[in-house]
Coordinates of N, CA and C in Angstrom, one line a residue:
X136 N 30.6 11.1 -6.0 CA 30.4 12.5 -5.5 C 31.7 13.3 -5.9
X137 N 31.5 14.6 -6.1 CA 32.6 15.4 -6.7 C 33.7 15.8 -5.8
X138 N 33.5 15.6 -4.5 CA 34.5 16.2 -3.5 C 35.0 15.1 -2.5
X139 N 36.2 15.3 -2.1 CA 36.8 14.3 -1.2 C 36.4 14.5 0.3
X140 N 36.1 15.8 0.7 CA 35.7 16.0 2.1 C 34.4 16.7 2.2
X141 N 33.8 16.6 3.4 CA 32.5 17.2 3.7 C 32.6 18.7 3.5
X142 N 33.6 19.3 4.0 CA 33.8 20.8 3.9 C 33.8 21.2 2.4
X143 N 34.5 20.4 1.6 CA 34.5 20.8 0.1 C 33.2 20.6 -0.5
X144 N 32.4 19.6 -0.1 CA 31.1 19.3 -0.6 C 30.2 20.5 -0.2
X145 N 30.2 20.9 1.0 CA 29.4 22.0 1.5 C 29.8 23.3 0.7
X146 N 31.0 23.6 0.5 CA 31.5 24.7 -0.3 C 30.9 24.7 -1.7
X147 N 31.0 23.5 -2.3 CA 30.5 23.3 -3.7 C 29.0 23.6 -3.7
X148 N 28.3 23.0 -2.8 CA 26.8 23.2 -2.7 C 26.4 24.7 -2.7
X149 N 27.2 25.5 -1.9 CA 26.9 26.9 -1.8 C 27.2 27.7 -3.2
X150 N 28.0 27.1 -4.0 CA 28.4 27.8 -5.3 C 27.6 27.4 -6.5
X151 N 26.8 26.3 -6.4 CA 26.1 25.8 -7.6 C 24.6 25.8 -7.3
X152 N 23.8 25.8 -8.4 CA 22.4 25.7 -8.3 C 21.9 24.3 -8.6
X153 N 22.8 23.3 -8.8 CA 22.4 21.9 -9.1 C 22.3 21.2 -7.7
X154 N 21.3 20.4 -7.5 CA 21.2 19.6 -6.3 C 22.4 18.7 -6.1
X155 N 22.9 18.6 -4.9 CA 24.1 17.8 -4.6 C 23.7 16.6 -3.8
X156 N 24.2 15.4 -4.2 CA 23.9 14.2 -3.5 C 25.2 13.8 -2.8
X157 N 25.1 13.4 -1.5 CA 26.2 12.9 -0.8 C 26.2 11.4 -0.9
X158 N 27.3 10.8 -1.4 CA 27.4 9.4 -1.6 C 28.5 8.9 -0.7
X159 N 29.8 9.1 -1.2 CA 30.9 8.6 -0.5 C 31.1 9.2 0.9
X160 N 30.4 10.3 1.2 CA 30.5 10.9 2.6 C 29.6 10.1 3.6
X161 N 28.8 9.2 3.1 CA 27.9 8.4 4.0 C 28.3 7.0 4.0
X162 N 29.0 6.6 5.1 CA 29.4 5.2 5.3 C 29.1 4.7 6.6
X163 N 28.7 5.5 7.5 CA 28.3 5.1 8.9 C 27.0 5.8 9.2
X164 N 26.3 5.2 10.2 CA 25.0 5.7 10.6 C 24.9 7.2 10.9
X165 N 26.0 7.7 11.5 CA 26.0 9.1 11.9 C 26.3 10.1 10.7
X166 N 26.8 9.5 9.6 CA 27.2 10.4 8.5 C 26.1 11.2 7.8
X167 N 24.9 10.7 7.6 CA 23.9 11.5 6.9 C 23.5 12.7 7.8
X168 N 23.5 12.6 9.1 CA 23.2 13.7 10.0 C 24.3 14.8 9.9
X169 N 25.6 14.3 9.8 CA 26.7 15.3 9.7 C 26.6 16.0 8.4
X170 N 26.2 15.3 7.3 CA 26.0 15.9 6.0 C 25.0 17.0 6.0
X171 N 23.8 16.7 6.7 CA 22.7 17.6 6.7 C 23.1 18.8 7.6
X172 N 23.7 18.6 8.7 CA 24.1 19.7 9.6 C 25.1 20.6 8.9
X173 N 26.0 20.1 8.1 CA 27.0 20.9 7.4 C 26.4 21.6 6.2
X174 N 25.2 21.2 5.9 CA 24.6 21.8 4.7 C 25.3 21.4 3.4
X175 N 25.8 20.2 3.4 CA 26.7 19.7 2.3 C 26.0 19.1 1.2
X176 N 24.7 18.8 1.4 CA 24.0 18.1 0.3 C 22.5 18.3 0.4
X177 N 21.9 18.1 -0.8 CA 20.4 18.1 -0.9 C 19.8 16.7 -0.8
X178 N 20.6 15.7 -1.0 CA 20.1 14.3 -1.1 C 21.1 13.5 -0.4
X179 N 20.7 12.5 0.3 CA 21.6 11.5 0.9 C 21.5 10.2 0.2
X180 N 22.6 9.6 -0.2 CA 22.7 8.4 -0.9 C 23.0 7.3 0.1
X181 N 22.1 6.3 0.3 CA 22.2 5.3 1.3 C 22.6 4.0 0.7
X182 N 23.5 3.3 1.3 CA 23.8 1.9 0.8 C 23.7 1.0 2.1
X183 N 23.0 -0.1 1.9 CA 22.6 -0.9 3.0 C 23.7 -1.5 3.8
X184 N 24.7 -2.1 3.1 CA 25.8 -2.8 3.8 C 26.6 -1.9 4.7
X185 N 27.1 -0.8 4.2 CA 27.9 0.1 5.1 C 27.2 0.6 6.3
X186 N 25.9 0.7 6.2 CA 25.1 1.3 7.3 C 24.6 0.2 8.2
X187 N 24.9 -1.1 8.0 CA 24.6 -2.1 8.9 C 23.3 -2.9 8.7
X188 N 22.7 -2.8 7.5 CA 21.5 -3.6 7.2 C 20.3 -2.7 6.9
X189 N 19.3 -3.4 6.5 CA 18.1 -2.7 6.1 C 17.5 -1.9 7.3
X190 N 17.3 -2.5 8.4 CA 16.7 -1.7 9.6 C 17.5 -0.5 9.9
X191 N 18.8 -0.6 10.0 CA 19.6 0.5 10.4 C 19.6 1.6 9.3
X192 N 19.6 1.2 8.1 CA 19.6 2.1 7.0 C 18.2 2.9 7.0
X193 N 17.1 2.2 7.3 CA 15.8 2.8 7.3 C 15.8 3.8 8.5
X194 N 16.4 3.5 9.6 CA 16.4 4.4 10.7 C 17.3 5.7 10.3
X195 N 18.4 5.4 9.6 CA 19.2 6.6 9.2 C 18.4 7.4 8.2
X196 N 17.7 6.8 7.3 CA 16.9 7.6 6.4 C 15.8 8.5 7.1
X197 N 15.2 7.9 8.1 CA 14.2 8.7 8.9 C 14.8 9.8 9.7
X198 N 16.1 9.6 10.2 CA 16.7 10.6 11.0 C 17.5 11.7 10.3
X199 N 17.9 11.5 9.1 CA 18.8 12.4 8.5 C 18.2 13.7 8.0
X200 N 16.9 13.8 7.8 CA 16.3 15.0 7.4 C 16.5 15.4 6.0
X201 N 17.0 14.5 5.1 CA 17.2 14.8 3.7 C 16.4 13.8 2.9
X202 N 16.0 14.1 1.7 CA 15.5 13.1 0.8 C 16.6 12.1 0.5
X203 N 16.2 10.8 0.3 CA 17.3 9.8 0.1 C 17.1 9.1 -1.2
X204 N 18.2 8.5 -1.6 CA 18.3 7.6 -2.8 C 19.0 6.4 -2.3
X205 N 18.5 5.2 -2.7 CA 19.1 4.0 -2.3 C 20.0 3.5 -3.4
X206 N 21.2 3.2 -3.1 CA 22.2 2.8 -4.1 C 22.9 1.5 -3.7
X207 N 23.8 1.0 -4.5 CA 24.5 -0.2 -4.1 C 25.9 0.0 -4.7
X208 N 26.8 -0.8 -4.1 CA 28.1 -1.0 -4.8 C 27.9 -2.0 -5.8
X209 N 28.9 -2.6 -6.4 CA 28.7 -3.6 -7.4 C 28.4 -4.9 -6.6
X210 N 27.1 -5.2 -6.5 CA 26.7 -6.3 -5.6 C 26.0 -7.4 -6.4
X211 N 26.0 -8.6 -5.9 CA 25.1 -9.6 -6.5 C 23.7 -9.4 -6.1
X212 N 22.8 -10.3 -6.5 CA 21.4 -10.1 -6.2 C 21.1 -10.2 -4.8
X213 N 22.0 -10.8 -4.0 CA 21.8 -10.8 -2.5 C 21.8 -9.4 -2.0
X214 N 22.9 -8.7 -2.3 CA 23.0 -7.3 -1.8 C 21.9 -6.4 -2.4
X215 N 21.6 -6.6 -3.7 CA 20.6 -5.8 -4.4 C 19.3 -6.0 -3.7
X216 N 19.0 -7.2 -3.3 CA 17.7 -7.5 -2.7 C 17.5 -6.7 -1.4
X217 N 18.6 -6.5 -0.6 CA 18.6 -5.7 0.6 C 18.3 -4.2 0.3
X218 N 19.0 -3.7 -0.8 CA 18.7 -2.3 -1.2 C 17.3 -2.2 -1.7
X219 N 16.8 -3.1 -2.4 CA 15.4 -3.1 -2.9 C 14.4 -3.1 -1.7
X220 N 14.7 -3.9 -0.7 CA 13.9 -4.0 0.5 C 13.8 -2.6 1.2
X221 N 15.0 -2.0 1.3 CA 15.1 -0.6 1.9 C 14.2 0.4 1.1
X222 N 14.5 0.4 -0.2 CA 13.7 1.3 -1.1 C 12.2 1.1 -1.0
X223 N 11.8 -0.1 -0.9 CA 10.4 -0.5 -0.8 C 9.8 0.0 0.5
X224 N 10.6 0.0 1.5 CA 10.1 0.3 2.9 C 10.1 1.8 3.2
X225 N 10.7 2.6 2.3 CA 10.8 4.0 2.6 C 9.4 4.7 2.3
X226 N 8.9 5.6 3.2 CA 7.6 6.2 2.9 C 7.6 7.1 1.7
X227 N 8.8 7.6 1.4 CA 8.9 8.6 0.3 C 10.2 8.3 -0.5
X228 N 10.1 8.3 -1.8 CA 11.3 8.0 -2.6 C 11.2 8.9 -3.8
X229 N 11.7 10.2 -3.7 CA 11.4 11.1 -4.8 C 12.4 11.0 -6.0
X230 N 13.4 10.2 -5.8 CA 14.4 10.1 -6.9 C 14.6 8.6 -7.3
X231 N 15.1 8.4 -8.5 CA 15.4 7.0 -8.9 C 16.6 6.5 -8.1
X232 N 16.6 5.2 -7.8 CA 17.6 4.5 -7.1 C 18.7 4.0 -8.0
X233 N 19.8 3.6 -7.5 CA 20.9 3.1 -8.2 C 21.2 1.6 -7.9
X234 N 20.2 0.8 -8.2 CA 20.3 -0.6 -7.8 C 20.4 -1.6 -9.0
X235 N 20.5 -1.1 -10.2 CA 20.6 -2.0 -11.4 C 22.0 -2.3 -11.8
X236 N 22.8 -2.7 -10.8 CA 24.2 -3.0 -11.1 C 24.5 -4.5 -11.4
X237 N 23.6 -5.3 -11.3 CA 23.8 -6.8 -11.6 C 24.3 -7.0 -13.0
X238 N 23.8 -6.2 -13.9 CA 24.2 -6.4 -15.3 C 25.7 -6.1 -15.6
X239 N 26.4 -5.4 -14.6 CA 27.8 -5.1 -14.8 C 28.7 -6.3 -14.3
X240 N 28.1 -7.3 -13.7 CA 28.8 -8.5 -13.3 C 28.8 -9.6 -14.3
X241 N 29.8 -10.5 -14.2 CA 29.9 -11.6 -15.1 C 28.8 -12.6 -14.8
X242 N 28.4 -12.8 -13.6 CA 27.4 -13.7 -13.1 C 26.9 -13.4 -11.8
X243 N 26.0 -14.2 -11.3 CA 25.4 -14.0 -10.0 C 25.5 -15.2 -9.1
X244 N 25.2 -15.1 -7.8 CA 25.3 -16.2 -6.9 C 23.9 -16.9 -6.8
X245 N 22.9 -16.3 -7.4 CA 21.6 -16.9 -7.3 C 21.2 -17.5 -8.7
X246 N 20.2 -18.3 -8.7 CA 19.7 -18.8 -10.0 C 18.7 -17.9 -10.7
X247 N 18.3 -16.9 -10.0 CA 17.3 -15.9 -10.5 C 17.7 -14.5 -10.2
X248 N 18.7 -14.0 -11.0 CA 19.3 -12.6 -10.7 C 18.2 -11.5 -10.7
X249 N 18.5 -10.5 -9.9 CA 17.6 -9.3 -9.9 C 18.1 -8.4 -11.1
X250 N 17.4 -8.5 -12.2 CA 17.8 -7.7 -13.4 C 16.7 -6.7 -13.7
X251 N 17.1 -5.5 -14.1 CA 16.0 -4.5 -14.4 C 15.3 -4.9 -15.7
X252 N 14.0 -4.6 -15.6 CA 13.1 -4.7 -16.8 C 12.5 -3.3 -17.0
X253 N 12.8 -2.7 -18.2 CA 12.4 -1.4 -18.5 C 12.9 -0.4 -17.5
X254 N 14.0 -0.6 -16.9 CA 14.6 0.3 -15.9 C 14.2 0.1 -14.5
X255 N 13.4 -0.9 -14.2 CA 12.9 -1.1 -12.9 C 13.2 -2.5 -12.4
X256 N 13.4 -2.6 -11.1 CA 13.6 -3.9 -10.4 C 12.3 -4.2 -9.7
X257 N 11.8 -5.4 -9.8 CA 10.5 -5.8 -9.2 C 10.8 -6.2 -7.7
X258 N 10.0 -5.8 -6.8 CA 10.1 -6.2 -5.4 C 9.4 -7.6 -5.3
X259 N 10.2 -8.5 -4.9 CA 9.7 -9.9 -4.9 C 9.1 -10.2 -3.5
X260 N 8.1 -11.0 -3.6 CA 7.4 -11.4 -2.4 C 8.3 -12.3 -1.6
X261 N 8.3 -12.1 -0.3 CA 9.1 -13.0 0.6 C 8.2 -14.2 1.0
X262 N 8.6 -15.3 0.6 CA 7.8 -16.5 0.9 C 8.7 -17.6 1.5
X263 N 8.2 -18.6 2.2 CA 9.0 -19.6 2.9 C 10.0 -20.3 1.9
X264 N 9.6 -20.4 0.7 CA 10.4 -21.1 -0.3 C 11.3 -20.2 -1.1
X265 N 11.4 -19.0 -0.7 CA 12.2 -18.0 -1.5 C 13.7 -18.5 -1.6
X266 N 14.3 -18.9 -0.5 CA 15.7 -19.3 -0.5 C 15.9 -20.4 -1.5
X267 N 15.0 -21.4 -1.5 CA 15.1 -22.5 -2.4 C 14.9 -22.1 -3.9
X268 N 14.0 -21.1 -4.1 CA 13.6 -20.7 -5.4 C 14.8 -20.0 -6.1
X269 N 15.7 -19.3 -5.3 CA 16.7 -18.5 -6.0 C 18.1 -19.1 -5.6
X270 N 18.2 -20.3 -5.0 CA 19.4 -20.9 -4.6 C 20.3 -21.1 -5.9
X271 N 21.6 -21.0 -5.7 CA 22.5 -21.2 -6.7 C 22.6 -22.7 -7.1
X272 N 22.9 -23.0 -8.3 CA 23.0 -24.4 -8.7 C 24.4 -24.9 -8.3
X273 N 24.5 -26.2 -8.4 CA 25.8 -26.9 -7.9 C 27.0 -26.3 -8.5
X274 N 27.0 -26.0 -9.8 CA 28.2 -25.5 -10.5 C 28.5 -24.1 -10.0
X275 N 27.6 -23.3 -9.8 CA 27.8 -21.9 -9.3 C 28.4 -22.0 -7.9
X276 N 27.9 -22.9 -7.1 CA 28.4 -23.1 -5.7 C 29.8 -23.6 -5.8
X277 N 30.1 -24.6 -6.6 CA 31.5 -25.2 -6.7 C 32.4 -24.1 -7.1
X278 N 32.1 -23.3 -8.1 CA 32.9 -22.2 -8.6 C 33.3 -21.2 -7.5
X279 N 32.3 -20.8 -6.7 CA 32.5 -19.9 -5.6 C 33.3 -20.5 -4.5
X280 N 33.1 -21.8 -4.2 CA 33.9 -22.4 -3.2 C 35.3 -22.4 -3.6
X281 N 35.6 -22.8 -4.8 CA 37.0 -22.8 -5.3 C 37.6 -21.4 -5.3
X282 N 36.9 -20.4 -5.7 CA 37.4 -19.0 -5.7 C 37.7 -18.6 -4.3
X283 N 36.8 -18.8 -3.3 CA 37.1 -18.4 -2.0 C 38.2 -19.2 -1.4
X284 N 38.3 -20.5 -1.7 CA 39.4 -21.3 -1.2 C 40.8 -20.7 -1.7
X285 N 40.8 -20.4 -3.0 CA 42.0 -19.9 -3.6 C 42.4 -18.5 -3.0
X286 N 41.5 -17.7 -2.7 CA 41.8 -16.4 -2.2 C 42.2 -16.5 -0.7
X287 N 41.6 -17.3 0.1 CA 41.9 -17.5 1.5 C 43.0 -18.5 1.8
X288 N 43.3 -19.4 0.8 CA 44.2 -20.4 1.1 C 43.7 -21.5 2.0
X289 N 42.4 -21.5 2.3 CA 41.8 -22.4 3.2 C 40.7 -23.1 2.5
X290 N 40.5 -24.4 2.8 CA 39.3 -25.1 2.2 C 38.0 -24.4 2.6
X291 N 37.1 -24.3 1.6 CA 35.9 -23.6 1.8 C 34.8 -24.4 1.1
X292 N 33.7 -24.5 1.8 CA 32.5 -25.2 1.2 C 32.1 -26.4 2.0
X293 N 31.1 -27.1 1.6 CA 30.6 -28.2 2.3 C 31.6 -29.3 2.5
X294 N 31.6 -30.0 3.6 CA 32.6 -31.1 3.9 C 32.3 -32.2 2.9
X295 N 33.3 -32.7 2.3 CA 33.2 -33.8 1.4 C 33.5 -35.2 2.0
X296 N 32.7 -36.1 1.8 CA 33.0 -37.4 2.4 C 34.0 -38.2 1.5
X297 N 34.9 -39.0 2.1 CA 35.9 -39.7 1.4 C 35.4 -41.0 0.8

């Protein structure tokens, strides 16, 4: 988003004929409403994690009074799946979403990454075996356990028997 503050965003919106989307101004559940009341944007950009999950983000979308776009930070397929679930649950989605960020990462934590095909992500069916179907392989798990252990300085991962 082009402005650091909500007041600057509202002032910019009054000066231009281009629709303005509020992204960084929306990090908590009450933020989209503040954006709408301030007249600071035409579109609210929602991200699932900062808003507290899919249900809370859906409630925010319904209450904010603005058209919404669902976006993500640089997330693995786990986070992207949450954004995709939100986008699929919205009754109206007039603009393209920003969920195709998996290609910007070196790898994923799942064995079946959410990658765009012809610019679209497919909404996957939720089945009892979904977790097993996309579970990371042993090498990916080992790599992440080592990385988290190195960052935290604490052992991380499944207990190993001696």
